[in-house]
Tab-separated table of C-alpha atoms in Angstrom:
chain	number	residue	atom	x	y	z
A	1	CYS	CA	-5.331	-15.065	-0.366
A	2	PRO	CA	-6.490	-16.480	-4.146
A	3	MET	CA	-6.998	-13.769	-7.171
A	4	LYS	CA	-10.192	-15.081	-7.320
A	5	SER	CA	-13.223	-15.977	-4.808
A	6	ARG	CA	-17.260	-16.071	-4.806
A	7	PHE	CA	-18.966	-13.768	-2.943
A	8	PRO	CA	-22.527	-12.571	-2.958
A	9	TRP	CA	-23.251	-9.138	-4.568
A	10	CYS	CA	-25.953	-8.562	-2.491
A	11	MET	CA	-23.805	-9.058	0.761
A	12	VAL	CA	-21.206	-6.789	-0.784
A	13	PHE	CA	-23.743	-3.587	-0.798
A	14	ALA	CA	-24.784	-4.184	1.973
A	15	VAL	CA	-21.258	-4.350	3.966
A	16	GLY	CA	-20.481	-1.331	2.500
A	17	LEU	CA	-23.362	0.190	2.745
A	18	LEU	CA	-23.541	-0.722	6.845
A	19	SER	CA	-19.559	0.665	6.512
A	20	VAL	CA	-19.924	3.893	5.162
A	21	VAL	CA	-23.167	4.851	7.518
A	22	ALA	CA	-20.472	4.141	10.059
A	23	PHE	CA	-17.771	6.143	8.615
A	24	VAL	CA	-20.216	9.483	8.538
A	25	ALA	CA	-21.580	9.183	11.821
A	26	GLY	CA	-18.384	7.728	12.867
A	27	THR	CA	-16.325	11.409	11.825
A	28	ASP	CA	-16.991	13.425	15.075
A	29	ALA	CA	-15.216	11.091	17.171
A	30	LEU	CA	-12.138	10.643	14.874
A	31	GLY	CA	-9.433	9.644	17.424
A	32	ALA	CA	-11.202	9.672	20.440
A	33	ASP	CA	-9.452	6.579	21.090
A	34	GLN	CA	-5.700	8.444	20.101
A	35	PRO	CA	-4.248	11.037	21.635
A	36	GLN	CA	-3.466	13.371	19.037
A	37	GLY	CA	-0.357	13.352	17.262
A	38	GLN	CA	0.743	10.154	19.533
A	39	PRO	CA	0.659	7.236	16.954
A	40	LYS	CA	-0.810	3.461	18.078
A	41	VAL	CA	1.312	0.518	17.538
A	42	GLU	CA	-0.912	-2.924	16.929
A	43	LEU	CA	-0.357	-6.292	16.093
A	44	LEU	CA	-1.460	-6.965	12.785
A	45	TRP	CA	-2.202	-10.508	14.087
A	46	PRO	CA	-3.221	-10.301	17.430
A	47	ALA	CA	-3.917	-14.065	17.732
A	48	GLY	CA	-0.326	-14.910	15.391
A	49	ALA	CA	0.589	-14.318	11.746
A	50	PRO	CA	0.215	-17.326	9.348
A	51	GLY	CA	3.290	-19.693	9.069
A	52	ALA	CA	4.677	-17.692	12.228
A	53	LYS	CA	8.446	-19.499	13.024
A	54	GLY	CA	7.698	-18.174	16.936
A	55	ASP	CA	6.275	-15.858	19.573
A	56	ALA	CA	9.225	-13.487	18.944
A	57	PRO	CA	8.706	-9.847	17.884
A	58	ALA	CA	10.063	-10.307	14.849
A	59	ASP	CA	7.363	-12.970	14.304
A	60	LYS	CA	4.672	-10.058	14.976
A	61	PRO	CA	4.033	-7.618	12.066
A	62	THR	CA	2.740	-4.312	13.135
A	63	LEU	CA	1.039	-1.660	12.032
A	64	THR	CA	1.356	1.818	13.580
A	65	ILE	CA	-1.802	3.999	13.129
A	66	TRP	CA	-1.003	7.854	12.464
A	67	LEU	CA	-4.431	9.994	12.364
A	68	PRO	CA	-4.803	13.438	11.277
A	69	GLU	CA	-6.646	16.404	13.330
A	70	PRO	CA	-9.975	15.537	13.306
A	71	GLN	CA	-10.540	19.161	11.514
A	72	LYS	CA	-8.401	18.258	8.645
A	73	ALA	CA	-9.841	14.553	8.396
A	74	THR	CA	-10.861	13.986	4.454
A	75	GLY	CA	-11.850	9.834	5.510
A	76	THR	CA	-9.258	8.613	3.370
A	77	ALA	CA	-6.713	6.141	5.071
A	78	VAL	CA	-2.712	4.649	3.409
A	79	VAL	CA	-1.274	1.637	4.337
A	80	ILE	CA	2.555	2.503	3.947
A	81	CYS	CA	5.017	0.106	3.357
A	82	PRO	CA	8.760	1.318	3.600
A	83	GLY	CA	11.508	-0.430	1.677
A	84	GLY	CA	14.187	-2.126	2.547
A	85	GLY	CA	14.615	-4.816	-0.614
A	86	TYR	CA	12.427	-7.208	1.715
A	87	GLY	CA	15.888	-7.494	4.135
A	88	PHE	CA	14.881	-4.341	6.495
A	89	LEU	CA	12.362	-1.669	6.887
A	90	ALA	CA	13.367	2.051	6.452
A	91	VAL	CA	10.285	3.036	8.713
A	92	ASP	CA	11.675	6.403	9.314
A	93	HIS	CA	12.017	8.240	6.433
A	94	GLU	CA	9.885	6.073	4.244
A	95	GLY	CA	7.101	5.400	6.980
A	96	LYS	CA	6.836	7.868	9.855
A	97	GLN	CA	7.666	10.583	7.770
A	98	ILE	CA	5.373	9.799	5.350
A	99	ALA	CA	2.423	9.309	7.997
A	100	GLN	CA	3.278	12.495	8.777
A	101	TRP	CA	3.070	14.412	5.508
A	102	LEU	CA	-0.332	12.022	4.818
A	103	ASN	CA	-1.358	13.228	7.885
A	104	SER	CA	-1.145	16.992	7.016
A	105	LEU	CA	-3.319	16.660	3.672
A	106	GLY	CA	-5.958	15.008	6.433
A	107	VAL	CA	-4.922	11.407	5.082
A	108	ALA	CA	-4.304	8.644	8.068
A	109	GLY	CA	-1.159	6.976	7.343
A	110	PHE	CA	-0.801	3.395	8.678
A	111	VAL	CA	3.123	2.353	8.765
A	112	LEU	CA	3.103	-1.134	8.045
A	113	GLU	CA	6.076	-3.439	9.403
A	114	TYR	CA	6.017	-6.458	7.688
A	115	ARG	CA	7.647	-9.531	7.878
A	116	HIS	CA	11.190	-9.861	6.062
A	117	ARG	CA	14.108	-11.717	5.080
A	118	ASN	CA	16.294	-10.483	8.356
A	119	ARG	CA	13.214	-11.798	10.434
A	120	GLY	CA	13.578	-15.005	8.656
A	121	TYR	CA	10.616	-14.773	6.205
A	122	GLY	CA	10.062	-14.487	2.528
A	123	HIS	CA	7.343	-15.117	0.428
A	124	PRO	CA	4.262	-15.012	1.228
A	125	ALA	CA	4.493	-13.670	4.562
A	126	PRO	CA	4.952	-9.831	3.202
A	127	LEU	CA	2.293	-10.087	1.079
A	128	GLN	CA	0.154	-11.672	3.855
A	129	ASP	CA	0.746	-8.699	5.954
A	130	ALA	CA	-0.212	-6.210	3.090
A	131	GLN	CA	-3.280	-8.003	2.702
A	132	ARG	CA	-4.419	-7.916	6.280
A	133	ALA	CA	-3.235	-4.427	7.139
A	134	ILE	CA	-5.962	-3.510	3.827
A	135	ARG	CA	-8.377	-5.556	5.258
A	136	THR	CA	-7.834	-4.365	9.303
A	137	VAL	CA	-8.424	-1.224	8.205
A	138	ARG	CA	-11.439	-1.540	6.260
A	139	ALA	CA	-12.953	-3.699	8.943
A	140	ARG	CA	-12.333	-1.063	11.680
A	141	ALA	CA	-12.816	1.869	9.332
A	142	ALA	CA	-15.615	3.625	11.819
A	143	GLN	CA	-13.553	3.518	14.125
A	144	TRP	CA	-10.751	5.600	12.761
A	145	GLY	CA	-13.407	7.541	10.820
A	146	ILE	CA	-12.442	6.368	7.672
A	147	ASP	CA	-14.259	5.974	4.285
A	148	PRO	CA	-13.916	2.039	3.252
A	149	ARG	CA	-13.530	3.032	-0.224
A	150	ARG	CA	-11.170	5.405	0.106
A	151	ILE	CA	-8.217	2.845	1.280
A	152	GLY	CA	-5.136	3.285	-0.657
A	153	MET	CA	-1.712	1.515	-0.685
A	154	MET	CA	1.714	3.270	-0.642
A	155	GLY	CA	5.252	1.756	-1.434
A	156	PHE	CA	8.682	2.906	-1.325
A	157	SER	CA	11.191	0.764	-3.058
A	158	ALA	CA	10.728	-3.596	-2.264
A	159	GLY	CA	7.717	-1.518	-0.524
A	160	GLY	CA	6.455	-0.386	-3.801
A	161	HIS	CA	6.715	-3.923	-5.379
A	162	LEU	CA	4.890	-5.251	-2.389
A	163	ALA	CA	2.166	-2.169	-2.833
A	164	SER	CA	1.564	-2.882	-6.368
A	165	THR	CA	1.671	-6.830	-5.563
A	166	ALA	CA	-1.082	-6.309	-3.114
A	167	GLY	CA	-2.523	-4.255	-5.621
A	168	THR	CA	-2.690	-7.001	-8.179
A	169	HIS	CA	-3.694	-10.092	-5.984
A	170	PHE	CA	-6.278	-9.371	-4.286
A	171	ASP	CA	-10.247	-11.129	-3.077
A	172	LYS	CA	-13.633	-10.003	-2.045
A	173	GLY	CA	-13.143	-11.598	1.374
A	174	ASN	CA	-14.616	-14.866	3.016
A	175	PRO	CA	-18.042	-14.055	4.044
A	176	ASP	CA	-17.504	-17.379	6.306
A	177	ALA	CA	-14.452	-16.531	8.344
A	178	ALA	CA	-14.535	-16.685	11.701
A	179	ASP	CA	-12.675	-13.194	11.765
A	180	PRO	CA	-14.337	-10.516	11.071
A	181	ILE	CA	-11.426	-8.853	9.374
A	182	GLU	CA	-11.283	-11.735	6.938
A	183	ARG	CA	-14.553	-11.293	5.988
A	184	VAL	CA	-13.791	-8.078	3.893
A	185	SER	CA	-11.506	-7.108	0.933
A	186	CYS	CA	-8.228	-6.648	0.425
A	187	ARG	CA	-8.224	-4.761	-2.729
A	188	PRO	CA	-6.930	-1.452	-2.615
A	189	ASP	CA	-8.748	1.920	-3.573
A	190	PHE	CA	-5.661	3.419	-5.266
A	191	MET	CA	-1.603	3.317	-5.102
A	192	ILE	CA	1.235	5.126	-4.645
A	193	LEU	CA	4.696	3.809	-5.595
A	194	CYS	CA	7.539	5.678	-4.942
A	195	TYR	CA	10.327	4.313	-6.889
A	196	PRO	CA	8.951	0.699	-6.927
A	197	VAL	CA	10.772	-2.521	-7.652
A	198	ILE	CA	8.060	-3.671	-10.067
A	199	ALA	CA	9.833	-6.562	-12.215
A	200	PHE	CA	11.406	-9.673	-11.542
A	201	GLY	CA	13.194	-11.990	-13.788
A	202	GLU	CA	14.170	-8.545	-16.306
A	203	GLU	CA	17.574	-7.329	-16.427
A	204	TYR	CA	16.715	-3.974	-14.686
A	205	THR	CA	15.679	-6.253	-11.691
A	206	HIS	CA	16.329	-5.213	-8.010
A	207	ARG	CA	18.014	-8.693	-7.584
A	208	GLY	CA	18.629	-8.492	-3.884
A	209	SER	CA	14.639	-7.526	-3.264
A	210	GLN	CA	13.663	-10.561	-5.981
A	211	ARG	CA	16.243	-13.187	-3.917
A	212	ASN	CA	15.351	-11.814	-0.231
A	213	LEU	CA	11.676	-12.549	-1.667
A	214	LEU	CA	12.166	-15.824	-3.256
A	215	GLY	CA	15.306	-17.349	-2.783
A	216	ASP	CA	17.861	-17.962	-5.204
A	217	ASN	CA	16.344	-20.346	-7.982
A	218	PRO	CA	12.514	-19.258	-8.010
A	219	ASP	CA	10.045	-21.025	-9.676
A	220	PRO	CA	9.645	-19.150	-13.228
A	221	GLU	CA	5.417	-19.448	-12.516
A	222	LEU	CA	5.905	-17.467	-9.367
A	223	LEU	CA	8.706	-14.969	-10.471
A	224	ARG	CA	5.916	-14.445	-12.912
A	225	SER	CA	3.143	-13.865	-11.016
A	226	LEU	CA	5.203	-11.424	-8.912
A	227	SER	CA	6.293	-9.664	-11.602
A	228	SER	CA	3.762	-6.970	-11.067
A	229	GLU	CA	3.911	-5.626	-14.504
A	230	LYS	CA	2.745	-8.784	-16.083
A	231	GLN	CA	-0.055	-9.276	-13.621
A	232	VAL	CA	-2.154	-5.745	-14.015
A	233	SER	CA	-5.450	-5.993	-15.354
A	234	LYS	CA	-8.488	-3.780	-15.437
A	235	ASP	CA	-9.172	-3.891	-11.804
A	236	THR	CA	-5.902	-2.817	-10.532
A	237	PRO	CA	-6.335	0.612	-8.685
A	238	PRO	CA	-5.696	4.149	-9.974
A	239	THR	CA	-2.009	4.809	-9.118
A	240	PHE	CA	0.395	7.523	-8.642
A	241	LEU	CA	4.077	6.518	-9.538
A	242	PHE	CA	7.337	8.647	-9.129
A	243	HIS	CA	11.002	7.695	-10.189
A	244	THR	CA	14.340	9.559	-10.878
A	245	ASP	CA	16.170	9.060	-14.228
A	246	GLU	CA	19.652	8.851	-11.788
A	247	ASP	CA	18.195	6.003	-9.511
A	248	SER	CA	20.521	3.119	-10.541
A	249	GLY	CA	19.526	1.182	-7.506
A	250	VAL	CA	16.222	0.386	-9.186
A	251	PRO	CA	16.046	1.475	-12.058
A	252	PRO	CA	13.211	3.541	-13.682
A	253	GLU	CA	11.975	1.261	-16.365
A	254	ASN	CA	10.277	-0.697	-13.321
A	255	SER	CA	8.108	2.167	-13.252
A	256	VAL	CA	7.623	2.809	-16.732
A	257	TYR	CA	6.654	-0.704	-17.411
A	258	PHE	CA	4.368	-0.698	-14.860
A	259	TYR	CA	2.933	2.531	-16.073
A	260	LEU	CA	2.315	1.361	-19.918
A	261	ALA	CA	0.605	-1.782	-18.434
A	262	LEU	CA	-1.732	0.582	-16.304
A	263	ARG	CA	-2.628	2.615	-19.981
A	264	LYS	CA	-2.667	-0.968	-21.569
A	265	ALA	CA	-5.865	-2.012	-19.032
A	266	LYS	CA	-7.157	1.477	-19.062
A	267	VAL	CA	-6.507	2.242	-15.960
A	268	PRO	CA	-5.848	5.500	-14.427
A	269	ALA	CA	-2.426	6.280	-13.782
A	270	GLU	CA	0.344	9.092	-13.567
A	271	LEU	CA	3.733	8.751	-13.830
A	272	HIS	CA	6.426	11.282	-12.622
A	273	ILE	CA	10.492	10.581	-13.668
A	274	TYR	CA	12.528	13.273	-12.560
A	275	ARG	CA	15.909	14.079	-13.329
A	276	THR	CA	18.184	13.762	-10.217
A	277	GLY	CA	18.002	11.780	-6.744
A	278	LYS	CA	19.611	8.768	-6.060
A	279	HIS	CA	17.902	5.792	-4.918
A	280	GLY	CA	15.892	6.005	-1.432
A	281	LEU	CA	14.793	10.142	-1.424
A	282	GLY	CA	11.743	9.693	1.003
A	283	LEU	CA	10.135	12.774	0.660
A	284	ALA	CA	13.293	14.209	-1.174
A	285	ALA	CA	13.122	17.541	0.918
A	286	SER	CA	16.629	18.364	-0.417
A	287	THR	CA	16.765	17.497	-3.987
A	288	PRO	CA	16.004	20.035	-6.132
A	289	GLY	CA	13.169	19.145	-8.603
A	290	THR	CA	12.599	15.563	-7.176
A	291	SER	CA	11.445	17.834	-4.189
A	292	THR	CA	7.984	18.835	-6.188
A	293	TRP	CA	6.806	14.741	-5.953
A	294	PRO	CA	5.096	15.347	-2.577
A	295	LYS	CA	2.838	18.082	-4.393
A	296	ASN	CA	2.283	16.520	-7.185
A	297	CYS	CA	0.979	13.396	-5.465
A	298	GLU	CA	-1.096	15.891	-3.432
A	299	ASP	CA	-2.452	17.262	-6.645
A	300	TRP	CA	-3.391	13.433	-7.814
A	301	LEU	CA	-5.240	12.894	-4.633
A	302	ARG	CA	-7.090	15.895	-4.943
A	303	ASN	CA	-7.867	15.448	-8.642
A	304	GLN	CA	-9.539	11.658	-7.388
A	305	GLY	CA	-11.565	13.369	-4.911
A	306	LEU	CA	-9.600	11.631	-2.302
A	307	LEU	CA	-8.851	15.043	-0.101
A	308	ASP	CA	-12.411	15.740	-0.397
A	309	ARG	CA	-14.161	15.765	2.971
A	310	PRO	CA	-17.378	14.071	2.897
A	311	ALA	CA	-20.664	15.930	3.633
A	312	LYS	CA	-22.459	14.566	6.565
A	313	LYS	CA	-25.810	13.488	6.082
């Protein structure tokens, strides 16, 4: 979707107000259409994804919906992008386990299985899927007991690149769209980036991710557009980042330069570089020191007010 689009501010206010009212009214029914602890898988594009090359499961990106226990629910949601170098998806330790951890904090988790190279897709399909995921959660926020102003994007490795791309390429929605999901914004309200691929065309770039997404000889302008540290603006969402010093697959410079760009744009950000741990740690439960990142992230979410359950009105 384009980075800039016109959208009447009165309509933004009206849609937002109605969504918030619906969220407050719907929290008591949180999870009513979904068995507790049982995730539900839904097609991201029920009528077919844009640019689909066929009608096989590989052509149909999905959201797996993990809702927290109603008594814990905070109204915050996170779309989770597993890593895999844009060639596969690590949906267990960078998807399911992450959603379960978020549920323990009262946060809804939506694991995005986006299109990638091994399914026959490069740019722009993954970004289309990520933007659609944010729109879907926001448009259906009341159904899932979610505050439409508390929808974040989380990504690991190449999934971190996808999340950061969604956080730097967004619009307010198309008010004239026939599909109500396309009428709402695809901007994440916050981001959590875990050992993310960020930069393209640099010496510390993860070449496999760049090649899988853009091919062997990408256009220089497209390369720059998808190098996330070069696309940060004052409208980029607040961000939590973590990386490890030992990561040789995706060097920590990726997180460092994104953090510096956020600082320059005066976007609230927090960066943790841990000493130990190879690439692809997930929750890092067995890595001393680095295993504290989920608690640090929890504290960051709490400091942002994202773990506070809104008072009923």
